Coordinates of C-alpha atoms and ligand atoms in Angstrom, one line a residue:
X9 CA -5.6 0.9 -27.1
X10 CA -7.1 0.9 -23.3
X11 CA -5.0 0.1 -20.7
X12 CA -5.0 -0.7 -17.3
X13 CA -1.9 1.6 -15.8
X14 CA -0.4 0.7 -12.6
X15 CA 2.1 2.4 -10.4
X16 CA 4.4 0.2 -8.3
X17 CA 7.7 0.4 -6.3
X18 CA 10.7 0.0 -9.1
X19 CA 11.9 -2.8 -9.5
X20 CA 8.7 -4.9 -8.4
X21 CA 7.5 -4.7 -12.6
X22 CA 6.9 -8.5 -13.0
X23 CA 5.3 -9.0 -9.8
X24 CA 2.9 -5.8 -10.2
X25 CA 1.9 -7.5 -13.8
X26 CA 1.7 -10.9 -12.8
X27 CA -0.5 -10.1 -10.3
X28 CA -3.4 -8.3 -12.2
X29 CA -3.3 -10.3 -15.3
X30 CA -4.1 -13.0 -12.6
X31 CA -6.8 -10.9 -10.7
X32 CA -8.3 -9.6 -13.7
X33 CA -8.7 -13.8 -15.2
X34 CA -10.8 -14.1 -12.7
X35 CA -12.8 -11.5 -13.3
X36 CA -12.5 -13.4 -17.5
X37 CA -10.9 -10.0 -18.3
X38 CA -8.2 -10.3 -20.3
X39 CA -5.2 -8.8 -22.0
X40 CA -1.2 -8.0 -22.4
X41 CA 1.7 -6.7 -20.0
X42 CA 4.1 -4.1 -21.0
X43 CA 6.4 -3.3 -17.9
X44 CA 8.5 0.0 -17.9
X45 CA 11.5 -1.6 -16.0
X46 CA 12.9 0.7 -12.9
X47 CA 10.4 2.9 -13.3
X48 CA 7.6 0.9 -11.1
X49 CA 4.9 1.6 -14.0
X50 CA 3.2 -1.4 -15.7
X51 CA 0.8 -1.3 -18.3
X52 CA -2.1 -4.3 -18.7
X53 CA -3.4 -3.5 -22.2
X54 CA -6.9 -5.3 -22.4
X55 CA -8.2 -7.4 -25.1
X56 CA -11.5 -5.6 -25.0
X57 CA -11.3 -1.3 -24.3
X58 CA -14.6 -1.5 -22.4
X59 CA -13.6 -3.8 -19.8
X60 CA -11.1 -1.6 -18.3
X61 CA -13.8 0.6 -16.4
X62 CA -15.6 -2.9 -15.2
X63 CA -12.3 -4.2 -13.6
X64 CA -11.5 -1.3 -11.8
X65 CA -14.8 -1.2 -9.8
X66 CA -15.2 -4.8 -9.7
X67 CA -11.3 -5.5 -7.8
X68 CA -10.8 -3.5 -5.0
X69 CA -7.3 -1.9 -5.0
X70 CA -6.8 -2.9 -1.7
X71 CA -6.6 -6.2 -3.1
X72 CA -3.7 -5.6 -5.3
X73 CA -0.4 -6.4 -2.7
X74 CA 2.3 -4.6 -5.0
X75 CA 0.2 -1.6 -7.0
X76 CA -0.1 1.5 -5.1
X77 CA -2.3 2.9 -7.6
X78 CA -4.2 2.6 -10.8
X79 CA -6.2 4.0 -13.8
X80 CA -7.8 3.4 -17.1
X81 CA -5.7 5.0 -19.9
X82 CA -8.2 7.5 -22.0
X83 CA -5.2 8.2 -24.5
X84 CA -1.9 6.5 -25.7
X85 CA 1.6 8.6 -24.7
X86 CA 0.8 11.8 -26.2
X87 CA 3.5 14.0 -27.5
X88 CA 2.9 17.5 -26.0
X89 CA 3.8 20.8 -28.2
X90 CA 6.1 23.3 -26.3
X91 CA 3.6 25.9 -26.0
X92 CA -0.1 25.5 -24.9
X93 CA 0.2 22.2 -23.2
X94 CA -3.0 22.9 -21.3
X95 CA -5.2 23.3 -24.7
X96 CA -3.6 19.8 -26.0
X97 CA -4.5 18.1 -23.0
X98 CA -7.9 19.4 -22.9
X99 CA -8.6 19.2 -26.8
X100 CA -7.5 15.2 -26.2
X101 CA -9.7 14.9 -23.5
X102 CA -13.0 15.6 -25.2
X103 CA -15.5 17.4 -22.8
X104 CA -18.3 14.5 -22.1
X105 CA -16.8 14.1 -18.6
X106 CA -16.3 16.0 -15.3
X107 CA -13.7 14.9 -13.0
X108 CA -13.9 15.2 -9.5
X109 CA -10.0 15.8 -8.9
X110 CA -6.5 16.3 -11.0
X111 CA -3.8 13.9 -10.1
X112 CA -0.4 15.5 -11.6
X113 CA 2.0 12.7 -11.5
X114 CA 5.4 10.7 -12.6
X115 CA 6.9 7.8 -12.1
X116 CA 8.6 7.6 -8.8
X117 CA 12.1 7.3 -9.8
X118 CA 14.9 10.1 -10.2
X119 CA 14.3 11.4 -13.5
X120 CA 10.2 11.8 -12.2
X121 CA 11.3 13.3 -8.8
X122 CA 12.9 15.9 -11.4
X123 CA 9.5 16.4 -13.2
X124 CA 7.4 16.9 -10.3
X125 CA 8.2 20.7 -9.5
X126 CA 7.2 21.3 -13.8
X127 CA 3.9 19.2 -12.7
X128 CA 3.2 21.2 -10.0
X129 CA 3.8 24.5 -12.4
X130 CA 1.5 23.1 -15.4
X131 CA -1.1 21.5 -12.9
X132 CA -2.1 25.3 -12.4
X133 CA -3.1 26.6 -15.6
X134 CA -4.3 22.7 -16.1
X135 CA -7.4 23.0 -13.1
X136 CA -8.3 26.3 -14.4
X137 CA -8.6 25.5 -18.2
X138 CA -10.2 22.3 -17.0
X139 CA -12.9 24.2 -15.0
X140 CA -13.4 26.6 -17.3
X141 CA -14.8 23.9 -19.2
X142 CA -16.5 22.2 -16.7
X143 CA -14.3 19.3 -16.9
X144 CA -13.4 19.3 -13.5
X145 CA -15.7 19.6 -10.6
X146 CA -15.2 23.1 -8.5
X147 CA -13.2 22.4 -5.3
X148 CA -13.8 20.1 -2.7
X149 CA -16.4 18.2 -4.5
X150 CA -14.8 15.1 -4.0
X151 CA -17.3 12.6 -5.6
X152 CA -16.6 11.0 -8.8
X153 CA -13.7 9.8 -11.3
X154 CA -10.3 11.1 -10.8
X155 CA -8.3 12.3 -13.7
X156 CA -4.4 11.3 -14.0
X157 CA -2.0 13.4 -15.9
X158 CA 1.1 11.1 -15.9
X159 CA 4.3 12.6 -17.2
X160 CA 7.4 11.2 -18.5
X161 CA 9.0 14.3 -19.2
X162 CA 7.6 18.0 -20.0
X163 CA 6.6 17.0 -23.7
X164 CA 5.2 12.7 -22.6
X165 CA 1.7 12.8 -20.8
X166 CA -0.3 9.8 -20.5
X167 CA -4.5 10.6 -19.5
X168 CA -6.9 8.6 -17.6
X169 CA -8.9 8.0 -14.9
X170 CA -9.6 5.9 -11.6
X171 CA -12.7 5.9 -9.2
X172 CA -13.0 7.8 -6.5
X173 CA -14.2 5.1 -4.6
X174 CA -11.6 2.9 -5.5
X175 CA -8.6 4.4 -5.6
X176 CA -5.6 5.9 -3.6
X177 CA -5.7 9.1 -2.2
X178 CA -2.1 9.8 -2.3
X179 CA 0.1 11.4 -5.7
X180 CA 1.4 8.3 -7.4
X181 CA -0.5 6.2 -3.8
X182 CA 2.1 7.4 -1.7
X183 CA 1.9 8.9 1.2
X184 CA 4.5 11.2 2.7
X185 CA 5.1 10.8 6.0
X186 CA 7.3 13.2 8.2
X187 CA 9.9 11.1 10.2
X188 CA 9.6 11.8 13.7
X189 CA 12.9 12.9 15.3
X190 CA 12.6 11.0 18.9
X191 CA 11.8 7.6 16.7
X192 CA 15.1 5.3 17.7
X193 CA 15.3 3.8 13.9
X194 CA 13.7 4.4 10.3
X195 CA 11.6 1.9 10.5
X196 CA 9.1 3.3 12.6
X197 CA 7.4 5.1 9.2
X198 CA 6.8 1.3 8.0
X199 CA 4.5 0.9 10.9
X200 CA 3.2 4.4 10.7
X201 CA 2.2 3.7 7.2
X202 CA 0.8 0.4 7.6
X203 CA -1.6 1.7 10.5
X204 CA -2.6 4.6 8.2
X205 CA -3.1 2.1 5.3
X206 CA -5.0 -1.1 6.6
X207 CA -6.9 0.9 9.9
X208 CA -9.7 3.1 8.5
X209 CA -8.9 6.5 10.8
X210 CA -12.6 6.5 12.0
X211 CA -11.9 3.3 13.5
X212 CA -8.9 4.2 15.5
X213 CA -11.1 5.3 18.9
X214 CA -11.9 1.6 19.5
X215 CA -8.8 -0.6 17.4
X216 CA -5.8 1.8 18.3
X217 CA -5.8 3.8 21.2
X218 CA -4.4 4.2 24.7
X219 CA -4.3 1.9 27.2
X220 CA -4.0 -1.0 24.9
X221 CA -1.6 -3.6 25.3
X222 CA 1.1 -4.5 22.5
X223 CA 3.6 -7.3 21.4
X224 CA 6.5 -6.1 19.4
X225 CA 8.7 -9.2 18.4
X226 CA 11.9 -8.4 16.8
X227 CA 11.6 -5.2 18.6
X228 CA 14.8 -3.5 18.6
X229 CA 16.1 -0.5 18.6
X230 CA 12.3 0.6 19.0
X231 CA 11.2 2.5 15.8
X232 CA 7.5 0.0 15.5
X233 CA 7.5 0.4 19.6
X234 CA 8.0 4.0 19.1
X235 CA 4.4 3.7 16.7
X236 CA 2.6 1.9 19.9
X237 CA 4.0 4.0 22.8
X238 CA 2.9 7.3 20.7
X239 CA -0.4 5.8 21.0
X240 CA -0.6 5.6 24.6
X241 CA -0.2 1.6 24.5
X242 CA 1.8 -0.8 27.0
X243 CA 4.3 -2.4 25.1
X244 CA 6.2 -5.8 25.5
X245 CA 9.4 -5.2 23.4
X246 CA 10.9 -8.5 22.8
X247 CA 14.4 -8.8 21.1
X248 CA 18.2 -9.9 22.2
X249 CA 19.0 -6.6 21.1
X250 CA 19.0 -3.6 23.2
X251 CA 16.0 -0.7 22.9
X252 CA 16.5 2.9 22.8
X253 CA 16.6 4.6 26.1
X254 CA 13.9 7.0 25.2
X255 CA 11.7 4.8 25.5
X256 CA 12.0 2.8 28.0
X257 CA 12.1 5.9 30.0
X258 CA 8.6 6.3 29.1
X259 CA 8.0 3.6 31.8
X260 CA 5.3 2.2 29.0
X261 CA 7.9 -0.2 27.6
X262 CA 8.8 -3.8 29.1
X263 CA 11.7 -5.5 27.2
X264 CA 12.2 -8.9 27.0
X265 CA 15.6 -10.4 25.8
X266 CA 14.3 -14.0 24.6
X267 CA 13.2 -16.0 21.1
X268 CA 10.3 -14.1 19.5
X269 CA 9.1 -17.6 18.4
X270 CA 9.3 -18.5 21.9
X271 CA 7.5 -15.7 24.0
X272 CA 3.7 -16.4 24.8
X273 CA 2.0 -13.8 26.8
X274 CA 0.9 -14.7 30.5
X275 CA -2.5 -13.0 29.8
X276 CA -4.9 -12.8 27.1
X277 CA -5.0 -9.1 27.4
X278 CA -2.8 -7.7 24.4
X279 CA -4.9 -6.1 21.5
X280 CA -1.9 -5.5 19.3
X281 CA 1.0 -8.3 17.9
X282 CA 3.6 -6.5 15.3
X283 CA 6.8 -8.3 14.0
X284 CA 9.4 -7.1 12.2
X285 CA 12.0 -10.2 12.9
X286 CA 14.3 -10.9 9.9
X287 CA 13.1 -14.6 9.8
X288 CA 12.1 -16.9 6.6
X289 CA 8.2 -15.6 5.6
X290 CA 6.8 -18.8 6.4
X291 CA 8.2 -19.3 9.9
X292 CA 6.5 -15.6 10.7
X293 CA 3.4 -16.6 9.2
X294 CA 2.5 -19.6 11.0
X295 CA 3.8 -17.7 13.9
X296 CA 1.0 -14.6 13.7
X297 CA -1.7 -17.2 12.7
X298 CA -0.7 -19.3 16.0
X299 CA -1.3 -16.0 18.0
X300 CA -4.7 -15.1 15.9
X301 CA -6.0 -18.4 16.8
X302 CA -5.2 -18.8 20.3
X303 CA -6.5 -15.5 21.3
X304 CA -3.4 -14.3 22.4
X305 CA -4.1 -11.2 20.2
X306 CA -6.6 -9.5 18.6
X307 CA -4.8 -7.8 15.5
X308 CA -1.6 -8.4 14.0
X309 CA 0.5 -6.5 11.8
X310 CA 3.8 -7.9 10.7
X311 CA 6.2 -7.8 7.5
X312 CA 7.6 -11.1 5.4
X313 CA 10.6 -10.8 3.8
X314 CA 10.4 -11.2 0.0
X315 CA 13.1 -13.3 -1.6
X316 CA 15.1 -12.1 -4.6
X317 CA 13.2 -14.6 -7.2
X318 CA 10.1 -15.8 -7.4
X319 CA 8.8 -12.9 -5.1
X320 CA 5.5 -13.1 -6.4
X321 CA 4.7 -16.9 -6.0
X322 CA 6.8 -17.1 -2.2
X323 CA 3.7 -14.5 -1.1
X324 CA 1.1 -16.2 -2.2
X325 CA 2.2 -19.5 -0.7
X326 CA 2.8 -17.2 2.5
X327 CA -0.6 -15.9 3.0
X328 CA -2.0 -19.5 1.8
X329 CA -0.1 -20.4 4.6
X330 CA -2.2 -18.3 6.8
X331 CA -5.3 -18.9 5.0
X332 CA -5.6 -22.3 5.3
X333 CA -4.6 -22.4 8.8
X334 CA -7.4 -20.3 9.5
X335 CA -9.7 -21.7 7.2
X336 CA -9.1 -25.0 8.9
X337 CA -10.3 -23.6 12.2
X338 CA -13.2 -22.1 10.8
X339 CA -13.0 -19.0 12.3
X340 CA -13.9 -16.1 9.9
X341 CA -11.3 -13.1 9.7
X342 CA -10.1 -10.6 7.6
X343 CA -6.3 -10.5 5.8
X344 CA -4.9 -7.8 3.7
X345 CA -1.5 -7.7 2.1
X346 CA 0.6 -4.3 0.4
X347 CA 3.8 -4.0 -0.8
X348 CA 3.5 -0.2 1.3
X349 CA 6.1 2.9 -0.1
X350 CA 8.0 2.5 2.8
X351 CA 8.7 -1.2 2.7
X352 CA 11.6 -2.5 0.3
X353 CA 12.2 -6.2 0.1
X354 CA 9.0 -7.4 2.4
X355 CA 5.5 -6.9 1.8
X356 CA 3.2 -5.7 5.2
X357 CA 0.2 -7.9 6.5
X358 CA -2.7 -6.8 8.4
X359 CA -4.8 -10.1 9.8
X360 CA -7.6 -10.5 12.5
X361 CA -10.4 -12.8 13.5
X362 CA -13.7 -11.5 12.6
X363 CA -14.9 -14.3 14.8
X364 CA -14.1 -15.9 18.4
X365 CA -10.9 -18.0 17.9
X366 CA -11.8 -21.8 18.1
Ligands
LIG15 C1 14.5 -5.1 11.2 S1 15.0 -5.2 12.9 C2 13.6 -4.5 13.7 C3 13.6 -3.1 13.7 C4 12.5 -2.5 14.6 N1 11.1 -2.9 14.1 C5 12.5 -1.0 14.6 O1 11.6 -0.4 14.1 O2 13.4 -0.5 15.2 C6 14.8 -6.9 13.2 C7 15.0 -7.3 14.6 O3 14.5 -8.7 14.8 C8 15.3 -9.2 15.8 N2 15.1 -10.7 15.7 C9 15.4 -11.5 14.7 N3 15.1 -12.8 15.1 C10 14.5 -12.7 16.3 C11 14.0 -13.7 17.2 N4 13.9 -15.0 16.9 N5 13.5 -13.3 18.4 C12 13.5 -12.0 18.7 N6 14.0 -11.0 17.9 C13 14.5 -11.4 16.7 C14 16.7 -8.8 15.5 O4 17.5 -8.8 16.7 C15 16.5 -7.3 15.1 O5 16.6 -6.4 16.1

């Protein structure tokens, strides 16, 4: 039976699955969730087998908030024999197809962590029998339908494939970012991640660059600051709590200790507004859409905490929030939501006016 398989952080099961078997309705595809709990894979098993290729190109995965990556099964769990792996895999394949790359991967828990030096060993033999064959494109030809090899252990593979157009480019969709050692606080890979995710790199020269000015509320100790100064950007650091040293050294930083909901800037000159306050998801909202619509910034970037039930509906009424607010201005803009790898309980959001604010 096809499936739809999604990857997702554990834990966030239910809200992965509610959320295609709602984005796929829409598209009239339909069909039945089987969540593997903890393990942050979800499997939508469709009604019809053909419509799983038509729903992954017609939803873009950057529409999904909580999967960080997808594909359409081409086999159930196969059971693989101890010796020639790579000839099972390929015999179960059939050889209509040529894939343009080979995605080893497991589920991103403990017990997958432990697979993924054996994927890395198999995945070698794997390319090469595949190529042989013509079943996978010679290397970097990067056009074309990506083949996943997900394991549950050395003997449980599940095949398919996602687009190439439409899919992540990261193992699993996630990326591994190095932490840098002068960041003052973990944190700082959140923002890292979020810049790398939402802000298409050839962009960067004009939407994230030096000599821009930035709002961080909720600033301290620094780690999203950190992100902006690296960048070359002035930053305005607000927070009662007190910023790293480091980088107010950098005579870039100007900390303010006063209510993030409070602060306005004196200027309309600040490109960038990111907020990583603890505060209820809807207060933060309206707060960023306030910003947006005033012109006091051009871009925001800012995380809402997720609650511990009902996650799923508590974001949708958040960005509805944000939606309608801008909707009722009619200005046109652009907001996208992801539950990224390095967030746990909040989701990130990326919103800005794609018109002049009212
Ligand atoms: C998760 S921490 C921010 C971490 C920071 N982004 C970093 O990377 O180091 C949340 C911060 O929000 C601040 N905060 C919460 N409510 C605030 C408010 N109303 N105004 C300003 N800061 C606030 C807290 O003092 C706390 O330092």
């Amino acid at each position: 039976m096809t499936a739809i398989v999604l990857y997702c952080r554990p834990g966030f099961e239910k809200e992965c699955g509610a959320e295609i078997q709602e984005k796929a309705a829409w598209n009239e595809i339909y069909g039945y969730l089987q969540l593997k709990k903890n393990q942050g894979i979800v499997y939508f098993h469709l009604n019809n087998a053909d419509e799983g290729e038509i729903l992954i190109a017609k939803l873009p995965l950057k529409r999904l908030i909580f999967a960080r990556q997808w594909f359409v099964s081409l086999t159930d769990t196969i059971e693989l024999p101890e010796y020639n792996r790579v000839e099972a895999i390929i015999e179960h394949l059939g050889q209509e197809w040529q894939y343009a790359d080979l995605r080893m991967e497991t589920p991103d828990t403990n017990d997958g962590k432990a697979l993924s030096k054996f994927c890395r060993k198999l995945g070698v033999p794997l390319r090469q029998g595949l190529r042989s064959k013509k079943m996978l494109a010679p290397k970097g030809q990067h056009d074309g339908a990506v083949l996943h090899a997900l394991f549950f252990s050395g003997s449980e593979v599940i095949l398919g494939y996602s687009l190439g157009t439409n899919t992540s480019p990261h193992l699993m969709g996630i990326p591994r970012l190095k932490f840098p050692s002068q960041a003052p606080s973990r944190s700082t890979l959140k923002l890292d991640e979020a810049f790398l995710y939402f802000i298409p790199k050839d962009e960067w020269p004009t939407r994230l660059t030096s000599g821009m000015n930035a709002v961080d509320l909720g600033a301290a100790p620094g780690g999203w600051t950190y992100q902006l100064v690296r960048r070359g950007m002035m930053v305005t650091s607000i927070d009662n709590g007190p910023m790293a040293e480091s980088l107010m050294d950098t005579g870039q930083v100007k900390h303010r200790m006063i209510d993030g909901f409070k602060y306005t800037p004196a200027k309309q000159n600040v490109y960038w507004l990111v907020c990583d306050m603890i505060e209820k998801p809807q207060r933060v909202a309206k707060l960023m859409a306030e910003w947006l619509l005033r012109g006091d910034c051009k871009e925001a970037m800012f995380n809402l905490k997720l609650p511990m039930k009902g996650r799923y509906q508590q974001v949708q009424d958040d960005l509805q929030l944000i939606k309608d607010m801008l909707s009722e201005h009619q200005v046109k803009y652009e907001l996208y939501a992801k539950h990224l790898y390095y967030d746990r309980e909040e989701i990130t959001v990326h919103a800005r006016l794609l018109s002049p604010p009212p």
